[in-house]
Structure formats: C-alpha cells, structure tokens
C-alpha cells in the first residue's frame, strides 16, 4: 500500500530550467494538493484539485502550473525555475479522510 | 485572509518534561487538525477536533479545542525522544469548509528533546 508517491525525491536545477514534479495516489481520493515548505513558514498551498479535471490556485501559485492527469495523478510544473523556488515540495491527497502526504521532493535552484 | 498562528516556534525540553504548543486562528474554525512531521519526514495526521471545548487524548498527548473555536493546544506529558519533530495545526481555509478540504497550516512548533 504505497499511499502517495512523489518523484523525484531530490533535484537540483539551474535558474531558468523547467521541470515537472510527479505525484500519484492509490487511495482513490478525489482531492489532491501541492504544498511548499520553507523554514519558519509552515506548509503553504500552491495548487489544489478537488476532482479530476479541476484545479484551483492556492496561496502561492505564481511560477507554477499543475495538471490533474486523472484521478490518481497530479503534477506540478516549474516553467522557468528561480532561486526563490528552492524548497521542499509535498503532494497530498484526501477524500473522506484527513490529508495524506507523500515523502516530498527536495528541490534546489542554483 | 485567514491566518493560523502557532507559538512557540521552537521548544527545547529535557526528556521527561512536559511540552505545550498553542494555535490561534484569525477566524472561527469548523474544525482543527493536528499533524506531526518527524525530521526529514512528511506530515502525518494525528487528530481532528470538531466541537467547541472538545478535549481528546492519545496516550501522553492531550488536544484541546477552544470554546470559541478559534484556538487549540497540544500538550505532551513526560516527553520522550520519540516525540521529536514539528507539530502543525491546520484549519479549513473557508468558513464552513468541508472537514478534509483545503487547509491553512500554522507555522509549526519544532520540538527537540534532550535525553
């Protein structure tokens, strides 16, 4: 029972490069989320998807795009990475249960 | 917009001492959730409180939800080294929001326990 799986676990990018963070859940949850975690800032919501085919902006959406590919998968894309996007990114999912988090992606932008 | 504040930001205790973290919301919450994140790990759900004045216990952990449903606390009795981590409170982002929809997280309290 994998729960929420995120790939990659670690990534280093140069400023201006693009990349996609992948997330998949096997709990049949409708809702999925992307957060970033920075020291002293807690977890801040980047984007949210209430169901397949719908997405919504969170607190800090600038510089990011998302795709809810199907019920299982929710990806986060950085089109042109900036040093301010250095962070730990968590994907989460929920249905009629509390949020379940993946192990995170540690992303550094040089 | 809605804000959820947690204090203290850091707490260092000797093993066996008690620990408390406090959470305050700028708006009335329909419920409040608590999560624990071990160092290097991901947040894990601990508990949800729904009723005004509710108190719930999990072994050495006691959770309270304020009468006005705007504040909450987590108290750990006789801390152990396994309690190390960051404790977050979180409330629904919208008034009357569903229990498990979008959440606003507090900044977290980082607990270190010295053996």
PDB file of C-alpha atoms in Angstrom:
ATOM      1  CA  UNK A   1       0.000   0.000   0.000  1.00  0.00           C
ATOM      2  CA  UNK A   2       2.069   2.927  -1.327  1.00  0.00           C
ATOM      3  CA  UNK A   3      -0.291   5.823  -0.413  1.00  0.00           C
ATOM      4  CA  UNK A   4       1.077   8.994  -2.032  1.00  0.00           C
ATOM      5  CA  UNK A   5       4.183   8.622  -4.197  1.00  0.00           C
ATOM      6  CA  UNK A   6       6.283  11.576  -5.299  1.00  0.00           C
ATOM      7  CA  UNK A   7       9.105  11.645  -7.822  1.00  0.00           C
ATOM      8  CA  UNK A   8      11.858  12.665  -7.847  1.00  0.00           C
ATOM      9  CA  UNK A   9      12.967  12.791  -4.194  1.00  0.00           C
ATOM     10  CA  UNK A  10      15.798  15.223  -4.885  1.00  0.00           C
ATOM     11  CA  UNK A  11      16.541  17.586  -7.766  1.00  0.00           C
ATOM     12  CA  UNK A  12      18.998  20.364  -8.497  1.00  0.00           C
ATOM     13  CA  UNK A  13      18.171  22.808 -11.285  1.00  0.00           C
ATOM     14  CA  UNK A  14      19.779  25.851 -12.785  1.00  0.00           C
ATOM     15  CA  UNK A  15      17.881  29.114 -12.923  1.00  0.00           C
ATOM     16  CA  UNK A  16      15.618  29.158 -15.971  1.00  0.00           C
ATOM     17  CA  UNK A  17      15.348  25.390 -16.350  1.00  0.00           C
ATOM     18  CA  UNK A  18      11.970  23.704 -16.287  1.00  0.00           C
ATOM     19  CA  UNK A  19      10.822  20.515 -14.638  1.00  0.00           C
ATOM     20  CA  UNK A  20       7.758  18.588 -13.590  1.00  0.00           C
ATOM     21  CA  UNK A  21       7.208  17.056 -10.176  1.00  0.00           C
ATOM     22  CA  UNK A  22       5.085  13.936 -10.288  1.00  0.00           C
ATOM     23  CA  UNK A  23       2.577  12.743  -7.712  1.00  0.00           C
ATOM     24  CA  UNK A  24       0.353   9.684  -7.677  1.00  0.00           C
ATOM     25  CA  UNK A  25      -2.008   8.298  -5.049  1.00  0.00           C
ATOM     26  CA  UNK A  26      -3.582   4.864  -4.828  1.00  0.00           C
ATOM     27  CA  UNK A  27      -6.263   5.638  -2.215  1.00  0.00           C
ATOM     28  CA  UNK A  28      -8.980   6.642  -4.689  1.00  0.00           C
ATOM     29  CA  UNK A  29      -9.077  10.151  -3.232  1.00  0.00           C
ATOM     30  CA  UNK A  30     -10.867  12.928  -5.091  1.00  0.00           C
ATOM     31  CA  UNK A  31      -8.802  15.836  -3.770  1.00  0.00           C
ATOM     32  CA  UNK A  32      -5.103  16.409  -4.295  1.00  0.00           C
ATOM     33  CA  UNK A  33      -2.803  19.241  -3.231  1.00  0.00           C
ATOM     34  CA  UNK A  34       0.654  20.670  -3.774  1.00  0.00           C
ATOM     35  CA  UNK A  35       2.425  22.463  -0.907  1.00  0.00           C
ATOM     36  CA  UNK A  36       5.804  24.005  -0.450  1.00  0.00           C
ATOM     37  CA  UNK A  37       7.568  24.024   2.910  1.00  0.00           C
ATOM     38  CA  UNK A  38      10.128  26.655   3.805  1.00  0.00           C
ATOM     39  CA  UNK A  39      11.790  27.149   7.209  1.00  0.00           C
ATOM     40  CA  UNK A  40       9.531  29.061   9.590  1.00  0.00           C
ATOM     41  CA  UNK A  41       6.721  29.282   7.006  1.00  0.00           C
ATOM     42  CA  UNK A  42       4.849  26.057   7.607  1.00  0.00           C
ATOM     43  CA  UNK A  43       3.119  24.441   4.651  1.00  0.00           C
ATOM     44  CA  UNK A  44       1.805  26.810   2.003  1.00  0.00           C
ATOM     45  CA  UNK A  45      -0.709  25.638  -0.570  1.00  0.00           C
ATOM     46  CA  UNK A  46       0.391  26.125  -4.172  1.00  0.00           C
ATOM     47  CA  UNK A  47      -2.459  24.475  -6.085  1.00  0.00           C
ATOM     48  CA  UNK A  48      -5.394  22.261  -5.318  1.00  0.00           C
ATOM     49  CA  UNK A  49      -7.551  19.846  -7.314  1.00  0.00           C
ATOM     50  CA  UNK A  50     -10.957  18.925  -5.931  1.00  0.00           C
ATOM     51  CA  UNK A  51     -11.537  16.279  -8.572  1.00  0.00           C
ATOM     52  CA  UNK A  52     -10.295  15.013 -11.902  1.00  0.00           C
ATOM     53  CA  UNK A  53     -10.357  17.820 -14.440  1.00  0.00           C
ATOM     54  CA  UNK A  54     -10.449  20.701 -11.957  1.00  0.00           C
ATOM     55  CA  UNK A  55      -7.657  22.767 -10.449  1.00  0.00           C
ATOM     56  CA  UNK A  56      -7.600  25.859  -8.265  1.00  0.00           C
ATOM     57  CA  UNK A  57      -4.946  28.302  -7.087  1.00  0.00           C
ATOM     58  CA  UNK A  58      -3.749  28.275  -3.509  1.00  0.00           C
ATOM     59  CA  UNK A  59      -1.772  30.852  -1.530  1.00  0.00           C
ATOM     60  CA  UNK A  60       1.405  30.888  -3.641  1.00  0.00           C
ATOM     61  CA  UNK A  61       0.624  29.828  -7.258  1.00  0.00           C
ATOM     62  CA  UNK A  62       2.908  32.248  -9.123  1.00  0.00           C
ATOM     63  CA  UNK A  63       5.598  30.486 -11.145  1.00  0.00           C
ATOM     64  CA  UNK A  64       3.817  27.133 -11.097  1.00  0.00           C
ATOM     65  CA  UNK A  65       1.344  25.201 -13.203  1.00  0.00           C
ATOM     66  CA  UNK A  66      -0.461  21.961 -12.466  1.00  0.00           C
ATOM     67  CA  UNK A  67      -2.180  19.166 -14.321  1.00  0.00           C
ATOM     68  CA  UNK A  68      -4.673  16.689 -12.897  1.00  0.00           C
ATOM     69  CA  UNK A  69      -3.994  13.978 -15.418  1.00  0.00           C
ATOM     70  CA  UNK A  70      -6.529  11.537 -13.977  1.00  0.00           C
ATOM     71  CA  UNK A  71      -7.892  10.678 -10.557  1.00  0.00           C
ATOM     72  CA  UNK A  72      -4.572   9.205  -9.442  1.00  0.00           C
ATOM     73  CA  UNK A  73      -2.053  11.730 -10.742  1.00  0.00           C
ATOM     74  CA  UNK A  74      -1.440  15.419 -10.061  1.00  0.00           C
ATOM     75  CA  UNK A  75       1.722  17.025 -11.440  1.00  0.00           C
ATOM     76  CA  UNK A  76       3.387  20.347 -10.639  1.00  0.00           C
ATOM     77  CA  UNK A  77       5.430  22.158 -13.274  1.00  0.00           C
ATOM     78  CA  UNK A  78       8.006  24.885 -12.913  1.00  0.00           C
ATOM     79  CA  UNK A  79       8.308  26.530 -16.316  1.00  0.00           C
ATOM     80  CA  UNK A  80      11.332  28.717 -15.567  1.00  0.00           C
ATOM     81  CA  UNK A  81      12.860  27.886 -12.198  1.00  0.00           C
ATOM     82  CA  UNK A  82      14.013  30.705  -9.912  1.00  0.00           C
ATOM     83  CA  UNK A  83      16.176  30.527  -6.759  1.00  0.00           C
ATOM     84  CA  UNK A  84      13.115  31.613  -4.717  1.00  0.00           C
ATOM     85  CA  UNK A  85      11.530  28.281  -5.634  1.00  0.00           C
ATOM     86  CA  UNK A  86      14.153  26.351  -3.698  1.00  0.00           C
ATOM     87  CA  UNK A  87      12.039  24.438  -1.211  1.00  0.00           C
ATOM     88  CA  UNK A  88      10.649  21.097  -0.154  1.00  0.00           C
ATOM     89  CA  UNK A  89       7.517  20.234  -2.120  1.00  0.00           C
ATOM     90  CA  UNK A  90       4.841  17.964  -0.742  1.00  0.00           C
ATOM     91  CA  UNK A  91       1.938  16.411  -2.549  1.00  0.00           C
ATOM     92  CA  UNK A  92      -1.098  15.336  -0.525  1.00  0.00           C
ATOM     93  CA  UNK A  93      -4.447  13.734  -1.150  1.00  0.00           C
ATOM     94  CA  UNK A  94      -7.702  13.448   0.736  1.00  0.00           C
ATOM     95  CA  UNK A  95     -11.144  12.021   0.397  1.00  0.00           C
ATOM     96  CA  UNK A  96     -13.420  11.447   3.384  1.00  0.00           C
ATOM     97  CA  UNK A  97     -10.260  11.285   5.454  1.00  0.00           C
ATOM     98  CA  UNK A  98      -7.545  13.726   6.544  1.00  0.00           C
ATOM     99  CA  UNK A  99      -4.758  14.673   4.177  1.00  0.00           C
ATOM    100  CA  UNK A 100      -2.140  12.048   3.385  1.00  0.00           C
ATOM    101  CA  UNK A 101       1.262  13.330   2.341  1.00  0.00           C
ATOM    102  CA  UNK A 102       3.980  11.981   0.092  1.00  0.00           C
ATOM    103  CA  UNK A 103       7.619  11.866   1.164  1.00  0.00           C
ATOM    104  CA  UNK A 104       8.410  15.169  -0.541  1.00  0.00           C
ATOM    105  CA  UNK A 105      10.749  16.462  -3.242  1.00  0.00           C
ATOM    106  CA  UNK A 106      13.755  18.475  -2.133  1.00  0.00           C
ATOM    107  CA  UNK A 107      14.379  20.982  -4.909  1.00  0.00           C
ATOM    108  CA  UNK A 108      17.348  23.337  -5.153  1.00  0.00           C
ATOM    109  CA  UNK A 109      17.582  26.068  -7.775  1.00  0.00           C
ATOM    110  CA  UNK A 110      21.070  27.429  -8.363  1.00  0.00           C
TER     111      UNK A 110
ATOM    112  CA  UNK B   1      -7.286  36.336   4.616  1.00  0.00           C
ATOM    113  CA  UNK B   2      -7.417  33.610   7.210  1.00  0.00           C
ATOM    114  CA  UNK B   3      -4.315  33.255   9.376  1.00  0.00           C
ATOM    115  CA  UNK B   4      -3.332  30.446  11.697  1.00  0.00           C
ATOM    116  CA  UNK B   5      -0.564  31.276  14.148  1.00  0.00           C
ATOM    117  CA  UNK B   6       1.362  28.852  16.321  1.00  0.00           C
ATOM    118  CA  UNK B   7       3.591  29.501  19.299  1.00  0.00           C
ATOM    119  CA  UNK B   8       6.265  28.874  20.240  1.00  0.00           C
ATOM    120  CA  UNK B   9       8.251  28.397  17.043  1.00  0.00           C
ATOM    121  CA  UNK B  10      10.863  26.309  18.873  1.00  0.00           C
ATOM    122  CA  UNK B  11      10.818  24.384  22.145  1.00  0.00           C
ATOM    123  CA  UNK B  12      13.749  22.551  23.702  1.00  0.00           C
ATOM    124  CA  UNK B  13      12.969  20.251  26.626  1.00  0.00           C
ATOM    125  CA  UNK B  14      14.710  17.650  28.716  1.00  0.00           C
ATOM    126  CA  UNK B  15      13.306  14.174  28.374  1.00  0.00           C
ATOM    127  CA  UNK B  16      10.527  13.754  30.914  1.00  0.00           C
ATOM    128  CA  UNK B  17       9.449  17.407  30.863  1.00  0.00           C
ATOM    129  CA  UNK B  18       6.061  18.480  29.557  1.00  0.00           C
ATOM    130  CA  UNK B  19       5.509  20.390  26.312  1.00  0.00           C
ATOM    131  CA  UNK B  20       2.673  22.554  25.016  1.00  0.00           C
ATOM    132  CA  UNK B  21       2.106  24.248  21.659  1.00  0.00           C
ATOM    133  CA  UNK B  22      -0.662  26.772  21.036  1.00  0.00           C
ATOM    134  CA  UNK B  23      -2.580  27.519  17.869  1.00  0.00           C
ATOM    135  CA  UNK B  24      -4.696  30.620  17.185  1.00  0.00           C
ATOM    136  CA  UNK B  25      -6.861  31.336  14.174  1.00  0.00           C
ATOM    137  CA  UNK B  26      -7.991  34.754  12.939  1.00  0.00           C
ATOM    138  CA  UNK B  27     -11.381  33.224  12.081  1.00  0.00           C
ATOM    139  CA  UNK B  28     -13.741  30.744  13.704  1.00  0.00           C
ATOM    140  CA  UNK B  29     -12.943  27.211  12.580  1.00  0.00           C
ATOM    141  CA  UNK B  30     -15.361  24.389  11.855  1.00  0.00           C
ATOM    142  CA  UNK B  31     -12.644  22.003  12.964  1.00  0.00           C
ATOM    143  CA  UNK B  32      -8.937  21.886  13.664  1.00  0.00           C
ATOM    144  CA  UNK B  33      -6.448  19.192  12.741  1.00  0.00           C
ATOM    145  CA  UNK B  34      -3.026  18.392  14.149  1.00  0.00           C
ATOM    146  CA  UNK B  35      -0.139  16.857  12.227  1.00  0.00           C
ATOM    147  CA  UNK B  36       3.323  15.689  13.230  1.00  0.00           C
ATOM    148  CA  UNK B  37       6.373  15.784  10.987  1.00  0.00           C
ATOM    149  CA  UNK B  38       9.472  13.857  12.048  1.00  0.00           C
ATOM    150  CA  UNK B  39      12.842  15.331  10.983  1.00  0.00           C
ATOM    151  CA  UNK B  40      13.339  14.633   7.280  1.00  0.00           C
ATOM    152  CA  UNK B  41       9.843  13.181   7.006  1.00  0.00           C
ATOM    153  CA  UNK B  42       6.406  14.225   5.884  1.00  0.00           C
ATOM    154  CA  UNK B  43       3.426  15.473   7.913  1.00  0.00           C
ATOM    155  CA  UNK B  44       1.298  12.730   9.422  1.00  0.00           C
ATOM    156  CA  UNK B  45      -2.238  13.299  10.691  1.00  0.00           C
ATOM    157  CA  UNK B  46      -2.682  12.974  14.448  1.00  0.00           C
ATOM    158  CA  UNK B  47      -6.232  14.047  15.258  1.00  0.00           C
ATOM    159  CA  UNK B  48      -9.188  16.254  14.382  1.00  0.00           C
ATOM    160  CA  UNK B  49     -11.266  18.289  16.861  1.00  0.00           C
ATOM    161  CA  UNK B  50     -14.728  19.470  15.895  1.00  0.00           C
ATOM    162  CA  UNK B  51     -16.738  20.508  18.937  1.00  0.00           C
ATOM    163  CA  UNK B  52     -16.368  23.675  20.989  1.00  0.00           C
ATOM    164  CA  UNK B  53     -14.383  22.903  24.139  1.00  0.00           C
ATOM    165  CA  UNK B  54     -13.519  19.408  22.935  1.00  0.00           C
ATOM    166  CA  UNK B  55     -10.667  17.546  24.626  1.00  0.00           C
ATOM    167  CA  UNK B  56      -9.145  14.389  23.188  1.00  0.00           C
ATOM    168  CA  UNK B  57      -6.298  12.245  24.454  1.00  0.00           C
ATOM    169  CA  UNK B  58      -3.890   9.928  22.709  1.00  0.00           C
ATOM    170  CA  UNK B  59      -1.691   8.295  25.339  1.00  0.00           C
ATOM    171  CA  UNK B  60       0.573  11.155  26.550  1.00  0.00           C
ATOM    172  CA  UNK B  61      -0.874  13.696  24.079  1.00  0.00           C
ATOM    173  CA  UNK B  62      -3.834  15.900  25.022  1.00  0.00           C
ATOM    174  CA  UNK B  63      -5.562  18.061  22.419  1.00  0.00           C
ATOM    175  CA  UNK B  64      -7.995  20.879  23.217  1.00  0.00           C
ATOM    176  CA  UNK B  65     -10.273  22.999  21.040  1.00  0.00           C
ATOM    177  CA  UNK B  66     -11.256  26.365  22.476  1.00  0.00           C
ATOM    178  CA  UNK B  67     -14.788  27.362  23.379  1.00  0.00           C
ATOM    179  CA  UNK B  68     -14.831  29.998  20.651  1.00  0.00           C
ATOM    180  CA  UNK B  69     -13.363  27.519  18.141  1.00  0.00           C
ATOM    181  CA  UNK B  70     -10.546  29.943  17.328  1.00  0.00           C
ATOM    182  CA  UNK B  71      -7.742  28.347  19.309  1.00  0.00           C
ATOM    183  CA  UNK B  72      -6.340  24.954  20.152  1.00  0.00           C
ATOM    184  CA  UNK B  73      -3.490  23.398  22.063  1.00  0.00           C
ATOM    185  CA  UNK B  74      -1.459  20.216  22.112  1.00  0.00           C
ATOM    186  CA  UNK B  75       0.091  19.122  25.378  1.00  0.00           C
ATOM    187  CA  UNK B  76       2.585  16.268  25.701  1.00  0.00           C
ATOM    188  CA  UNK B  77       3.162  14.849  29.167  1.00  0.00           C
ATOM    189  CA  UNK B  78       6.597  13.486  30.065  1.00  0.00           C
ATOM    190  CA  UNK B  79       8.226  13.911  26.661  1.00  0.00           C
ATOM    191  CA  UNK B  80      10.283  11.121  25.126  1.00  0.00           C
ATOM    192  CA  UNK B  81      12.933  11.270  22.396  1.00  0.00           C
ATOM    193  CA  UNK B  82      10.370   9.751  20.027  1.00  0.00           C
ATOM    194  CA  UNK B  83       8.310  12.960  20.362  1.00  0.00           C
ATOM    195  CA  UNK B  84      10.939  14.950  18.442  1.00  0.00           C
ATOM    196  CA  UNK B  85       9.578  16.699  15.357  1.00  0.00           C
ATOM    197  CA  UNK B  86       7.461  19.589  14.151  1.00  0.00           C
ATOM    198  CA  UNK B  87       3.836  19.828  15.241  1.00  0.00           C
ATOM    199  CA  UNK B  88       1.410  21.653  12.971  1.00  0.00           C
ATOM    200  CA  UNK B  89      -2.155  22.732  13.497  1.00  0.00           C
ATOM    201  CA  UNK B  90      -4.377  23.299  10.464  1.00  0.00           C
ATOM    202  CA  UNK B  91      -7.869  24.627   9.865  1.00  0.00           C
ATOM    203  CA  UNK B  92     -10.192  24.632   6.850  1.00  0.00           C
ATOM    204  CA  UNK B  93      -9.406  27.512   4.532  1.00  0.00           C
ATOM    205  CA  UNK B  94     -13.018  28.613   4.235  1.00  0.00           C
ATOM    206  CA  UNK B  95     -15.644  29.135   6.913  1.00  0.00           C
ATOM    207  CA  UNK B  96     -17.891  26.118   6.907  1.00  0.00           C
ATOM    208  CA  UNK B  97     -15.427  24.294   4.718  1.00  0.00           C
ATOM    209  CA  UNK B  98     -15.527  20.541   4.500  1.00  0.00           C
ATOM    210  CA  UNK B  99     -13.576  18.689   7.133  1.00  0.00           C
ATOM    211  CA  UNK B 100     -10.936  17.426   4.780  1.00  0.00           C
ATOM    212  CA  UNK B 101     -10.705  20.082   2.069  1.00  0.00           C
ATOM    213  CA  UNK B 102      -8.144  22.882   1.676  1.00  0.00           C
ATOM    214  CA  UNK B 103      -6.305  23.663   4.894  1.00  0.00           C
ATOM    215  CA  UNK B 104      -4.398  26.632   6.296  1.00  0.00           C
ATOM    216  CA  UNK B 105      -1.436  25.385   8.301  1.00  0.00           C
ATOM    217  CA  UNK B 106       0.219  27.122  11.214  1.00  0.00           C
ATOM    218  CA  UNK B 107       3.974  27.691  11.022  1.00  0.00           C
ATOM    219  CA  UNK B 108       4.595  24.714  13.280  1.00  0.00           C
ATOM    220  CA  UNK B 109       6.414  24.214  16.569  1.00  0.00           C
ATOM    221  CA  UNK B 110       9.751  22.426  16.367  1.00  0.00           C
ATOM    222  CA  UNK B 111      10.259  20.232  19.424  1.00  0.00           C
ATOM    223  CA  UNK B 112      13.661  18.924  20.421  1.00  0.00           C
ATOM    224  CA  UNK B 113      14.054  16.555  23.357  1.00  0.00           C
ATOM    225  CA  UNK B 114      17.389  16.203  25.132  1.00  0.00           C
ATOM    226  CA  UNK B 115      17.950  12.750  26.669  1.00  0.00           C
TER     227      UNK B 115
END
